[in-house]
mmCIF file of C-alpha atoms and ligand atoms in Angstrom:
data_model
loop_
_atom_site.group_PDB
_atom_site.id
_atom_site.type_symbol
_atom_site.label_atom_id
_atom_site.label_comp_id
_atom_site.label_asym_id
_atom_site.label_seq_id
_atom_site.Cartn_x
_atom_site.Cartn_y
_atom_site.Cartn_z
ATOM 1 C CA UNK A 260 15.482 55.057 53.734
ATOM 2 C CA UNK A 261 19.021 55.892 52.625
ATOM 3 C CA UNK A 262 22.200 53.843 52.821
ATOM 4 C CA UNK A 263 21.120 50.471 51.489
ATOM 5 C CA UNK A 264 23.768 50.517 48.761
ATOM 6 C CA UNK A 265 26.556 51.429 51.183
ATOM 7 C CA UNK A 266 25.412 48.741 53.622
ATOM 8 C CA UNK A 267 25.849 46.141 50.854
ATOM 9 C CA UNK A 268 29.119 47.609 49.583
ATOM 10 C CA UNK A 269 30.660 47.407 53.066
ATOM 11 C CA UNK A 270 29.998 43.672 52.934
ATOM 12 C CA UNK A 271 31.162 43.184 49.358
ATOM 13 C CA UNK A 272 27.605 42.394 48.254
ATOM 14 C CA UNK A 273 25.613 43.671 45.256
ATOM 15 C CA UNK A 274 23.447 46.700 46.053
ATOM 16 C CA UNK A 275 20.223 44.724 45.742
ATOM 17 C CA UNK A 276 21.124 42.842 48.942
ATOM 18 C CA UNK A 277 21.175 46.177 50.718
ATOM 19 C CA UNK A 278 17.696 46.941 49.431
ATOM 20 C CA UNK A 279 16.472 43.603 50.702
ATOM 21 C CA UNK A 280 17.908 44.353 54.141
ATOM 22 C CA UNK A 281 16.414 47.844 54.011
ATOM 23 C CA UNK A 282 13.005 46.332 53.348
ATOM 24 C CA UNK A 283 13.369 44.200 56.496
ATOM 25 C CA UNK A 284 14.305 47.292 58.503
ATOM 26 C CA UNK A 285 11.246 49.076 57.083
ATOM 27 C CA UNK A 286 8.961 46.339 58.428
ATOM 28 C CA UNK A 287 10.493 46.544 61.905
ATOM 29 C CA UNK A 288 10.267 50.330 61.980
ATOM 30 C CA UNK A 289 6.669 50.324 60.756
ATOM 31 C CA UNK A 290 5.801 47.850 63.534
ATOM 32 C CA UNK A 291 7.539 50.007 66.101
ATOM 33 C CA UNK A 292 5.705 53.154 64.920
ATOM 34 C CA UNK A 293 2.474 51.259 65.359
ATOM 35 C CA UNK A 294 3.388 50.132 68.886
ATOM 36 C CA UNK A 295 4.335 53.690 69.836
ATOM 37 C CA UNK A 296 0.962 54.964 68.661
ATOM 38 C CA UNK A 297 2.365 57.134 65.870
ATOM 39 C CA UNK A 298 -0.654 57.734 63.621
ATOM 40 C CA UNK A 299 1.149 58.414 60.311
ATOM 41 C CA UNK A 300 4.524 57.597 58.813
ATOM 42 C CA UNK A 301 5.742 57.921 55.247
ATOM 43 C CA UNK A 302 8.682 55.939 53.942
ATOM 44 C CA UNK A 303 10.606 57.249 50.943
ATOM 45 C CA UNK A 304 11.324 54.054 49.030
ATOM 46 C CA UNK A 305 11.859 55.222 45.445
ATOM 47 C CA UNK A 306 12.182 58.723 44.051
ATOM 48 C CA UNK A 307 11.421 59.917 40.545
ATOM 49 C CA UNK A 308 15.211 60.466 40.274
ATOM 50 C CA UNK A 309 15.946 56.846 41.251
ATOM 51 C CA UNK A 310 14.713 55.849 37.774
ATOM 52 C CA UNK A 311 18.126 56.986 36.531
ATOM 53 C CA UNK A 312 19.862 54.099 38.321
ATOM 54 C CA UNK A 313 21.221 51.113 36.369
ATOM 55 C CA UNK A 314 18.469 48.977 34.880
ATOM 56 C CA UNK A 315 19.303 45.884 36.947
ATOM 57 C CA UNK A 316 19.079 47.837 40.222
ATOM 58 C CA UNK A 317 15.743 49.397 39.251
ATOM 59 C CA UNK A 318 14.448 45.958 38.257
ATOM 60 C CA UNK A 319 15.578 44.449 41.563
ATOM 61 C CA UNK A 320 13.744 47.229 43.409
ATOM 62 C CA UNK A 321 10.585 46.723 41.361
ATOM 63 C CA UNK A 322 10.684 43.002 42.165
ATOM 64 C CA UNK A 323 11.135 43.771 45.845
ATOM 65 C CA UNK A 324 8.139 46.151 45.910
ATOM 66 C CA UNK A 325 6.054 43.605 44.078
ATOM 67 C CA UNK A 326 6.999 40.823 46.552
ATOM 68 C CA UNK A 327 6.156 43.063 49.483
ATOM 69 C CA UNK A 328 2.750 43.726 48.047
ATOM 70 C CA UNK A 329 2.011 40.027 48.387
ATOM 71 C CA UNK A 330 2.493 40.439 52.133
ATOM 72 C CA UNK A 331 -0.280 42.969 52.482
ATOM 73 C CA UNK A 332 -2.590 40.631 54.342
ATOM 74 C CA UNK A 333 -0.156 40.694 57.250
ATOM 75 C CA UNK A 334 -0.392 44.495 57.433
ATOM 76 C CA UNK A 335 -4.164 44.344 57.050
ATOM 77 C CA UNK A 336 -4.379 41.929 59.993
ATOM 78 C CA UNK A 337 -2.483 44.491 62.083
ATOM 79 C CA UNK A 338 -5.081 47.165 61.240
ATOM 80 C CA UNK A 339 -2.605 49.136 59.103
ATOM 81 C CA UNK A 340 -3.963 51.478 56.444
ATOM 82 C CA UNK A 341 -1.655 51.474 53.449
ATOM 83 C CA UNK A 342 -1.222 54.388 51.118
ATOM 84 C CA UNK A 343 1.012 54.797 48.090
ATOM 85 C CA UNK A 344 2.121 58.237 47.023
ATOM 86 C CA UNK A 345 3.890 59.056 43.778
ATOM 87 C CA UNK A 346 3.409 58.637 40.060
ATOM 88 C CA UNK A 347 2.380 55.001 40.212
ATOM 89 C CA UNK A 348 1.824 54.767 36.451
ATOM 90 C CA UNK A 349 5.580 54.064 36.223
ATOM 91 C CA UNK A 350 5.096 50.587 37.701
ATOM 92 C CA UNK A 351 4.137 47.489 35.711
ATOM 93 C CA UNK A 352 0.348 47.169 35.455
ATOM 94 C CA UNK A 353 0.250 44.111 37.733
ATOM 95 C CA UNK A 354 2.214 45.919 40.485
ATOM 96 C CA UNK A 355 0.163 49.091 40.103
ATOM 97 C CA UNK A 356 -3.004 47.025 40.421
ATOM 98 C CA UNK A 357 -1.717 45.379 43.610
ATOM 99 C CA UNK A 358 -1.037 48.830 45.081
ATOM 100 C CA UNK A 359 -4.562 50.036 44.355
ATOM 101 C CA UNK A 360 -6.010 46.808 45.736
ATOM 102 C CA UNK A 361 -3.930 47.123 48.902
ATOM 103 C CA UNK A 362 -5.134 50.705 49.424
ATOM 104 C CA UNK A 363 -8.692 49.594 48.866
ATOM 105 C CA UNK A 364 -8.438 46.531 51.137
ATOM 106 C CA UNK A 365 -6.881 48.446 54.038
ATOM 107 C CA UNK A 366 -8.725 51.747 53.480
ATOM 108 C CA UNK A 367 -10.951 51.375 56.537
ATOM 109 C CA UNK A 368 -8.207 50.273 58.926
ATOM 110 C CA UNK A 369 -7.682 52.669 61.780
ATOM 111 C CA UNK A 370 -4.474 51.558 63.535
ATOM 112 C CA UNK A 371 -1.656 53.258 61.702
ATOM 113 C CA UNK A 372 -1.424 54.918 58.294
ATOM 114 C CA UNK A 373 1.705 53.695 56.566
ATOM 115 C CA UNK A 374 2.496 55.556 53.377
ATOM 116 C CA UNK A 375 5.073 54.449 50.871
ATOM 117 C CA UNK A 376 6.521 57.035 48.542
ATOM 118 C CA UNK A 377 7.131 55.178 45.305
ATOM 119 C CA UNK A 378 8.300 56.923 42.171
ATOM 120 C CA UNK A 379 7.679 60.002 44.265
ATOM 121 C CA UNK A 380 9.073 63.474 43.655
ATOM 122 C CA UNK A 381 7.895 66.640 45.389
ATOM 123 C CA UNK A 382 8.209 68.686 42.217
ATOM 124 C CA UNK A 383 6.411 66.039 40.187
ATOM 125 C CA UNK A 384 3.637 66.020 42.784
ATOM 126 C CA UNK A 385 3.140 69.803 42.652
ATOM 127 C CA UNK A 386 3.208 69.821 38.852
ATOM 128 C CA UNK A 387 0.710 66.966 38.748
ATOM 129 C CA UNK A 388 -1.573 68.930 41.094
ATOM 130 C CA UNK A 389 -1.343 72.099 38.993
ATOM 131 C CA UNK A 390 -2.124 70.185 35.788
ATOM 132 C CA UNK A 391 -5.213 68.679 37.401
ATOM 133 C CA UNK A 392 -6.339 72.084 38.692
ATOM 134 C CA UNK A 393 -6.049 73.567 35.202
ATOM 135 C CA UNK A 394 -7.718 70.609 33.486
ATOM 136 C CA UNK A 395 -10.585 70.569 35.979
ATOM 137 C CA UNK A 396 -10.994 74.335 35.680
ATOM 138 C CA UNK A 397 -10.289 75.462 39.211
ATOM 139 C CA UNK A 398 -11.943 78.431 40.876
ATOM 140 C CA UNK A 399 -8.934 80.685 41.468
ATOM 141 C CA UNK A 400 -10.549 82.845 44.133
ATOM 142 C CA UNK A 401 -11.392 79.772 46.215
ATOM 143 C CA UNK A 402 -7.917 78.286 45.901
ATOM 144 C CA UNK A 403 -5.905 78.371 49.103
ATOM 145 C CA UNK A 404 -3.190 76.283 50.767
ATOM 146 C CA UNK A 405 -5.731 73.883 52.208
ATOM 147 C CA UNK A 406 -7.659 73.297 48.992
ATOM 148 C CA UNK A 407 -4.428 72.988 46.976
ATOM 149 C CA UNK A 408 -3.240 70.233 49.322
ATOM 150 C CA UNK A 409 -6.308 68.230 48.286
ATOM 151 C CA UNK A 410 -4.717 67.850 44.853
ATOM 152 C CA UNK A 411 -1.483 66.390 46.173
ATOM 153 C CA UNK A 412 -0.733 62.661 46.342
ATOM 154 C CA UNK A 413 -0.828 63.060 50.135
ATOM 155 C CA UNK A 414 -4.485 64.143 50.184
ATOM 156 C CA UNK A 415 -5.873 63.233 53.604
ATOM 157 C CA UNK A 416 -2.472 63.047 55.300
ATOM 158 C CA UNK A 417 -1.414 65.721 57.783
ATOM 159 C CA UNK A 418 1.623 68.003 57.368
ATOM 160 C CA UNK A 419 4.961 66.486 58.294
ATOM 161 C CA UNK A 420 6.214 66.915 61.865
ATOM 162 C CA UNK A 421 9.511 65.063 61.681
ATOM 163 C CA UNK A 422 11.797 63.873 58.905
ATOM 164 C CA UNK A 423 14.469 61.364 59.820
ATOM 165 C CA UNK A 424 17.313 61.287 57.336
ATOM 166 C CA UNK A 425 19.642 58.281 57.520
ATOM 167 C CA UNK A 426 23.109 57.483 56.141
ATOM 168 C CA UNK A 427 24.683 60.838 56.933
ATOM 169 C CA UNK A 428 22.954 62.797 54.148
ATOM 170 C CA UNK A 429 21.866 66.348 54.893
ATOM 171 C CA UNK A 430 19.610 67.251 52.008
ATOM 172 C CA UNK A 431 15.927 67.335 51.128
ATOM 173 C CA UNK A 432 16.052 65.150 47.985
ATOM 174 C CA UNK A 433 12.668 66.302 46.684
ATOM 175 C CA UNK A 434 10.777 64.706 49.598
ATOM 176 C CA UNK A 435 7.373 66.130 50.593
ATOM 177 C CA UNK A 436 8.567 69.627 49.778
ATOM 178 C CA UNK A 437 5.096 71.143 50.207
ATOM 179 C CA UNK A 438 4.096 69.135 53.263
ATOM 180 C CA UNK A 439 7.382 69.496 55.142
ATOM 181 C CA UNK A 440 7.373 73.313 55.157
ATOM 182 C CA UNK A 441 7.695 73.282 58.966
ATOM 183 C CA UNK A 442 9.060 69.802 59.552
ATOM 184 C CA UNK A 443 11.838 69.180 62.029
ATOM 185 C CA UNK A 444 14.845 67.264 60.713
ATOM 186 C CA UNK A 445 16.801 64.633 62.598
ATOM 187 C CA UNK A 446 19.957 63.258 61.019
ATOM 188 C CA UNK A 447 21.802 60.058 61.709
ATOM 189 C CA UNK A 448 24.871 58.445 60.169
ATOM 190 C CA UNK A 449 23.269 55.008 60.564
ATOM 191 C CA UNK A 450 22.642 53.253 57.257
ATOM 192 C CA UNK A 451 18.977 52.422 56.847
ATOM 193 C CA UNK A 452 19.355 48.605 57.098
ATOM 194 C CA UNK A 453 20.958 49.175 60.542
ATOM 195 C CA UNK A 454 18.279 51.656 61.637
ATOM 196 C CA UNK A 455 16.338 49.949 64.410
ATOM 197 C CA UNK A 456 13.807 50.603 67.145
ATOM 198 C CA UNK A 457 16.267 52.216 69.561
ATOM 199 C CA UNK A 458 17.399 54.603 66.852
ATOM 200 C CA UNK A 459 13.797 55.615 66.187
ATOM 201 C CA UNK A 460 13.250 56.179 69.918
ATOM 202 C CA UNK A 461 16.344 58.408 69.950
ATOM 203 C CA UNK A 462 15.126 60.449 66.982
ATOM 204 C CA UNK A 463 11.724 60.898 68.621
ATOM 205 C CA UNK A 464 13.349 62.031 71.869
ATOM 206 C CA UNK A 465 15.382 64.604 69.922
ATOM 207 C CA UNK A 466 12.210 65.775 68.177
ATOM 208 C CA UNK A 467 10.500 66.100 71.572
ATOM 209 C CA UNK A 468 13.108 68.627 72.643
ATOM 210 C CA UNK A 469 12.585 70.931 69.690
ATOM 211 C CA UNK A 470 10.747 74.151 70.275
ATOM 212 C CA UNK A 471 8.390 74.493 67.324
ATOM 213 C CA UNK A 472 7.194 78.006 66.621
ATOM 214 C CA UNK A 473 5.956 77.679 63.022
ATOM 215 C CA UNK A 474 7.325 81.111 62.250
ATOM 216 C CA UNK A 475 5.764 82.666 65.338
ATOM 217 C CA UNK A 476 7.635 83.775 68.448
HETATM 218 C C1 LIG J 680 18.159 54.023 49.531
HETATM 219 O O1 LIG J 680 19.428 53.475 49.556
HETATM 220 C C2 LIG J 680 17.149 53.147 48.857
HETATM 221 C C3 LIG J 680 16.677 53.605 47.546
HETATM 222 C C4 LIG J 680 16.930 54.752 46.998
HETATM 223 C C5 LIG J 680 15.826 52.691 46.815
HETATM 224 P P1 LIG J 680 20.488 53.860 48.450
HETATM 225 O O2 LIG J 680 20.372 52.883 47.335
HETATM 226 O O3 LIG J 680 20.362 55.290 48.062
HETATM 227 O O4 LIG J 680 21.848 53.610 49.221
HETATM 228 P P2 LIG J 680 23.221 54.387 49.069
HETATM 229 O O5 LIG J 680 22.937 55.854 49.221
HETATM 230 O O6 LIG J 680 23.775 54.068 47.720
HETATM 231 O O7 LIG J 680 24.054 53.857 50.185
HETATM 232 MG MG1 LIG J 681 21.357 57.047 48.564
#
């Protein structure tokens, strides 16, 4: 969900206003995914690297996440299953608790699995998985790609089909680096707060034209 800061800057507003607008766009896009029958979507809201941002911006983001968590009932009513991926121990205890409660409360919903990557980093995720494997004493001969994936934050989620990158950026930024091994990328110059339903439809149409061979012929 890139481009919030630039959206605000263009309007002479502090960056946090861009994040607020981005959060509104997120809600609309999540609703549209649901209407289209997309079973899973993951939104990259805060990376492990984003911690390096100025304290006031990080605090504004934390407040925004916390406020959104109060809205969970709305998502629950729409049969959305919420999932949070990342090192959630970074968040204040009260926010972390709300995340776990939201996952628990919506865990049996079947409509649409909406994952939020919060304090997420692909490298952090792999390292976290390896540490757990070592601590739990893993059986090396039984370890394979499938069983390793069980140790990732995304346990239970399928591999990534499509990554949509907004705001003209063309890099990976540590996002789902294991899971996106064969993902298709669609790029747009649109800043995330301006990214709407039509833009999602366009990205999906582009994805539909790709010929996916997964390394085969
Ligand atoms: C993405 O927007 C949102 C977060 C990382 C939280 P940015 O804040 O990266 O926006 P730009 O890239 O500065 O425009
Ligand atoms: Mg950015």
